[in-house]
Short mmCIF file of C-alpha atoms in Angstrom, two decimals:
data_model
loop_
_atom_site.label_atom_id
_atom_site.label_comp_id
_atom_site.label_asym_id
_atom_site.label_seq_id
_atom_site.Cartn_x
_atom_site.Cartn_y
_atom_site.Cartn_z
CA UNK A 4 0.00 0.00 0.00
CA UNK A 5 1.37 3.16 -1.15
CA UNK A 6 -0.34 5.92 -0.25
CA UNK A 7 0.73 8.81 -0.94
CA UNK A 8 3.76 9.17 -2.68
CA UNK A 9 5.72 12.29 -3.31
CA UNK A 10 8.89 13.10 -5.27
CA UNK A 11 11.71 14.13 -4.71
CA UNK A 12 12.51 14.23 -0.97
CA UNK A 13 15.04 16.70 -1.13
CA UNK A 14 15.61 19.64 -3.61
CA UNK A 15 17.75 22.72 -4.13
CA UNK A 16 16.99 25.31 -6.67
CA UNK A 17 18.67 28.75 -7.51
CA UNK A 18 16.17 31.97 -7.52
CA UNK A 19 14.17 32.15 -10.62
CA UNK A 20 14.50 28.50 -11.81
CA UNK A 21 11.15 26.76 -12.01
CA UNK A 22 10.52 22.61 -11.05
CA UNK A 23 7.44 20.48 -10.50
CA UNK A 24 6.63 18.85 -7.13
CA UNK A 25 5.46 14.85 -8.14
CA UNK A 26 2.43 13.84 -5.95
CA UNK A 27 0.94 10.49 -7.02
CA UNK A 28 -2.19 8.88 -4.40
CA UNK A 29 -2.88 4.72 -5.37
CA UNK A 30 -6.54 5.02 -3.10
CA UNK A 31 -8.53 6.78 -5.36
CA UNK A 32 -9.29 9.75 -3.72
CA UNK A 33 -11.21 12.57 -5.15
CA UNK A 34 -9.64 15.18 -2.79
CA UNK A 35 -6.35 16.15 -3.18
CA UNK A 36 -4.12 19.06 -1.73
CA UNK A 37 -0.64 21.00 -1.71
CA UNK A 38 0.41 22.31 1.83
CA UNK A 39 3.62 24.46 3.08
CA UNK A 40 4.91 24.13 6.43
CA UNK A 41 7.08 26.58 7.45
CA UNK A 42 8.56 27.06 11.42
CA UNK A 43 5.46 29.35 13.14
CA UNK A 44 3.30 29.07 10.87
CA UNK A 45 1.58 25.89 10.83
CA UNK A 46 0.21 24.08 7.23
CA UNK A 47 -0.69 26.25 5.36
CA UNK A 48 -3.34 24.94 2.09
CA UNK A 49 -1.77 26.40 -1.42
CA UNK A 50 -3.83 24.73 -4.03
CA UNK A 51 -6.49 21.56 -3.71
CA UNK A 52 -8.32 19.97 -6.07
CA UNK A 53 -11.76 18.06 -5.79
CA UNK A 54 -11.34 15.96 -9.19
CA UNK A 55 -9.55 15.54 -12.05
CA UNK A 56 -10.12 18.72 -14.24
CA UNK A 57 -11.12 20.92 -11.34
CA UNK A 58 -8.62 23.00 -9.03
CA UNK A 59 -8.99 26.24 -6.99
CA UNK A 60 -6.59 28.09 -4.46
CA UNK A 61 -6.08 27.62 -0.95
CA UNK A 62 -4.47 30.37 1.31
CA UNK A 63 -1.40 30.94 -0.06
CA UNK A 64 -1.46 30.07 -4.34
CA UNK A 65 1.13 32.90 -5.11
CA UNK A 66 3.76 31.40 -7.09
CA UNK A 67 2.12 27.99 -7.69
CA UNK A 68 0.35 26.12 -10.17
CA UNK A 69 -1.17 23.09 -10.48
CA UNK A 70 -3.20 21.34 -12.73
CA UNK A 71 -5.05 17.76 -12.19
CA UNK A 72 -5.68 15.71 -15.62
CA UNK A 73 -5.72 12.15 -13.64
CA UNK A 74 -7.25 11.23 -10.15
CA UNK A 75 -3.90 10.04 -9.19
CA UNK A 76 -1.68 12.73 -10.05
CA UNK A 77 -1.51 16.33 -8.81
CA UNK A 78 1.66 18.19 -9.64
CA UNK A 79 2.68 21.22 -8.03
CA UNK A 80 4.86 23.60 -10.11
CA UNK A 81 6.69 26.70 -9.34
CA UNK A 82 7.03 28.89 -11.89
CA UNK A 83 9.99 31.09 -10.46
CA UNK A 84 11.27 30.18 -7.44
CA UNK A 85 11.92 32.48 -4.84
CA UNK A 86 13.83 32.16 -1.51
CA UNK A 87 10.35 32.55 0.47
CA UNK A 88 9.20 29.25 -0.80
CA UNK A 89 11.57 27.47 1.08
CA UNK A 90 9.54 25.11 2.76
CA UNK A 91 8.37 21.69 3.32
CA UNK A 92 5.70 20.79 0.87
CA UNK A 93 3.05 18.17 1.62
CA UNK A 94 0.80 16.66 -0.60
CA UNK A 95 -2.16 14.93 0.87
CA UNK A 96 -5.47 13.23 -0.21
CA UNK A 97 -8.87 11.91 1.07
CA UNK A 98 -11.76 9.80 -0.52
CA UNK A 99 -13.89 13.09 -0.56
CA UNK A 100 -14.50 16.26 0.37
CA UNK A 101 -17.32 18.61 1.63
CA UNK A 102 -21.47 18.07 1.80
CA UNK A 103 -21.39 16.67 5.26
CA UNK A 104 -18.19 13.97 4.91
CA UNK A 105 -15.68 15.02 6.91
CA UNK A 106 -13.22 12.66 5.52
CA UNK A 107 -9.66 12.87 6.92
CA UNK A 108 -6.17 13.65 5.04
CA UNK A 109 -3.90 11.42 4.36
CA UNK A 110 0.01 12.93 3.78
CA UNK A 111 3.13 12.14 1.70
CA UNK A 112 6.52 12.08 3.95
CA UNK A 113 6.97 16.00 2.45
CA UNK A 114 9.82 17.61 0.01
CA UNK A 115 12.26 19.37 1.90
CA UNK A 116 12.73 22.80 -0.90
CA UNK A 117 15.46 25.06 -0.36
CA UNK A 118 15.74 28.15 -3.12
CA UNK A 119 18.99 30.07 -2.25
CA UNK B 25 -4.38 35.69 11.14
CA UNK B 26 -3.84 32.57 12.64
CA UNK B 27 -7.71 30.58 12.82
CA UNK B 28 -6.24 28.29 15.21
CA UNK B 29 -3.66 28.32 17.86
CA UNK B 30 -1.39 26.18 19.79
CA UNK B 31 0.28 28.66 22.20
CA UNK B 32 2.54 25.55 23.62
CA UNK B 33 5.14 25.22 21.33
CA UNK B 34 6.51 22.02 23.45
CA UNK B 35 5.73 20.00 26.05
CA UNK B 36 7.33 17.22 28.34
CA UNK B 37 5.64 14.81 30.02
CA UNK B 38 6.96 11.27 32.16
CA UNK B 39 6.61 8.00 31.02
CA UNK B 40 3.74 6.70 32.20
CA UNK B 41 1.67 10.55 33.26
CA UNK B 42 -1.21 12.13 31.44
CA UNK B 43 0.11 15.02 28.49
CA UNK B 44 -2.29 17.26 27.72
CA UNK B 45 -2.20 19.37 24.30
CA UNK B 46 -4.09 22.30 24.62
CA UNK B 47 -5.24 24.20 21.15
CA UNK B 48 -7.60 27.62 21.21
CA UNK B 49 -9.58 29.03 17.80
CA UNK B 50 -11.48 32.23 17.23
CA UNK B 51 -13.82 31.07 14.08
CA UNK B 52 -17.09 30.11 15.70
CA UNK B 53 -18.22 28.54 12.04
CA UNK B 54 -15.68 25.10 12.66
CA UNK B 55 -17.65 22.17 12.96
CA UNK B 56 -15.30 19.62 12.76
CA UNK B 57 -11.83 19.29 14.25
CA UNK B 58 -8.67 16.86 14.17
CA UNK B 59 -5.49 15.83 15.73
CA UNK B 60 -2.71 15.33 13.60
CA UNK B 61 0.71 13.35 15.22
CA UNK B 62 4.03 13.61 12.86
CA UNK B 63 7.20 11.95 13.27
CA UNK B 64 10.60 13.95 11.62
CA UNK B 65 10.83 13.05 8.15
CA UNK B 66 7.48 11.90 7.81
CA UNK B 67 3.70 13.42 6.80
CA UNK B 68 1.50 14.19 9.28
CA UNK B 69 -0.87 10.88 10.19
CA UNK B 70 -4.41 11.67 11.34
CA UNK B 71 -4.77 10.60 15.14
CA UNK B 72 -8.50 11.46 16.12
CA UNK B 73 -11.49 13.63 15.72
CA UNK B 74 -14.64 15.42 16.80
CA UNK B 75 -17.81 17.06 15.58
CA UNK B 76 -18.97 20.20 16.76
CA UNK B 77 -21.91 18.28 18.10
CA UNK B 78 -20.20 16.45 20.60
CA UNK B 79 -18.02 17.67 23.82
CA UNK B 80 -15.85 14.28 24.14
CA UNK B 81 -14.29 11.72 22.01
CA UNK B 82 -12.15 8.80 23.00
CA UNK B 83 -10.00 6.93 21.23
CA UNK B 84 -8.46 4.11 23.46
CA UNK B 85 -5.19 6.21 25.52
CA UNK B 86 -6.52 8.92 23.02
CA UNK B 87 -9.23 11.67 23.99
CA UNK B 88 -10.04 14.71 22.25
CA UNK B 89 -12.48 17.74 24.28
CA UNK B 90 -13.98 20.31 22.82
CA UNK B 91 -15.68 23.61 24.87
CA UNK B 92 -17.24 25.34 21.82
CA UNK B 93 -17.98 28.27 24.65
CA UNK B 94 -14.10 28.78 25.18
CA UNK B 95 -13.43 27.92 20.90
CA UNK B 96 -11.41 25.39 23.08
CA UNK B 97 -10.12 21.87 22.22
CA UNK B 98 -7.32 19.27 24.36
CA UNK B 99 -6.05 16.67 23.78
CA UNK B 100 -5.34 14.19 26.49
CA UNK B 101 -2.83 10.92 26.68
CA UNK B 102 -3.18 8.49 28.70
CA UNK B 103 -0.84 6.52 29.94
CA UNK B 104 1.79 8.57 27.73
CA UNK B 105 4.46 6.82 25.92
CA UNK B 106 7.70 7.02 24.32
CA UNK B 107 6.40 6.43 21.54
CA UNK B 108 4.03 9.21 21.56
CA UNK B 109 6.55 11.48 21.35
CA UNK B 110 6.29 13.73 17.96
CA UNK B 111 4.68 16.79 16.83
CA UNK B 112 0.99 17.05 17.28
CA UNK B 113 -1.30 19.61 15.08
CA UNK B 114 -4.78 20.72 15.65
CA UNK B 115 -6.71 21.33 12.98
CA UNK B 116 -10.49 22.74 12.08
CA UNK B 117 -12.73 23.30 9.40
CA UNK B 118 -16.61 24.78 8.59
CA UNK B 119 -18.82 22.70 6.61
CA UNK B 120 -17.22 21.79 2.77
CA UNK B 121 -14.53 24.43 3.40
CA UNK B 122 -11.05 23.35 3.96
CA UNK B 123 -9.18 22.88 6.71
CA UNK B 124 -6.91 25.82 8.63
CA UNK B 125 -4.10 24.32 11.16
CA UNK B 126 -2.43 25.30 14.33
CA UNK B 127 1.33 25.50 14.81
CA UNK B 128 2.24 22.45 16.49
CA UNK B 129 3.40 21.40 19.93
CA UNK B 130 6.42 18.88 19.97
CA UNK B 131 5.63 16.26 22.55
CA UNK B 132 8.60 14.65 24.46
CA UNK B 133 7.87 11.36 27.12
CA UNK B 134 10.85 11.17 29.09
CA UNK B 135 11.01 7.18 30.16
#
């Protein structure tokens, strides 16, 4: 059993290069989500997506897109990197989301980013 | 503006004692809140939950309170563990709308 499975673990990226986050889920969730967690502030949501062809922004998008053409996948990109999205970025699903289920998350192990 | 708060950034606890994770939120439109545990290197794992509806929910060594008068929430261990040391996050959320997280408080059971 899988999971949630993100890629890479680790990665270092010079201001103003871009690179796509891998998240791939094996349950078949409809819900999927990107989250930051940075020291103080908690998770923070940047994009989610409630099945394949739909997406909308969370709290903190700037910077980020994502798109979601299969139920397994959802990609994060950054487009220019900047030394404020160093972070640890988690990607997490569940089988649904909203009208009444309150279904819980289920997480990747994170990607450790550093932009220098 | 942080939604939720865990004003404990640690907390250390004996083998064998209760801990007692305390977490505080100022949206009275949450209906629905969760205890996350994560270990370093690892995702957070979902621990336990409770509806707005209810004031107590147990989960074997696991219970989770919630004073919706106080916006209030705890988490209790019991007997602690080792093991149960990581980084615990509260989270909430209203209806369909997603979910907004506290900061964490690190947990460490001193055998």
């Amino acid at each position: 059993n899988a999971g949630v499975t993100q890629t890479p673990k680790f990665q270092v990226l010079k201001t103003g290069q871009s690179m796509t986050l891998q998240c791939a889920q094996d349950m078949n969730h409809e819900y999927m989500s990107w989250y930051r967690q940075d020291p103080g502030m908690g998770l923070r949501l940047i994009h989610y997506s409630v099945g394949a062809g739909i997406t909308d922004q969370g709290e903190v998008p700037n910077g980020y897109n994502v798109s979601r053409s299969t139920t397994e996948d959802f990609p994060l990109r950054l487009l220019s990197a900047a030394p404020s999205q160093t972070s640890v970025y988690f990607c997490a699903s569940s089988y649904s989301w909203g009208g009444g289920t309150y279904e819980k998350l289920f997480f990747g192990s994170g990607t450790q980013l550093s932009v220098l | 503006d942080q939604q939720v708060k865990q004003n404990s950034p640690s907390l250390s606890v004996q083998e064998g004692r209760i801990s007692i994770l305390n977490c505080d939120y100022t949206n009275s439109m949450f209906d629905y809140f969760l205890w996350y545990k994560k270990y370093p290197a690892e995702g957070p794992t979902f621990l336990i939950s409770i509806s707005s509806i209810k004031d107590k929910n147990e989960d074997g060594r696991f219970t989770v309170f919630l004073n919706k008068s106080a916006k209030h929430l705890s988490l209790h261990i019991v007997p602690s563990q080792p093991g149960d040391s990581a980084v615990y996050f509260c989270a909430a959320r209203s209806g369909a709308n997603n979910l907004f997280f506290g900061t964490g408080t690190r947990l460490t059971v001193i055998p």
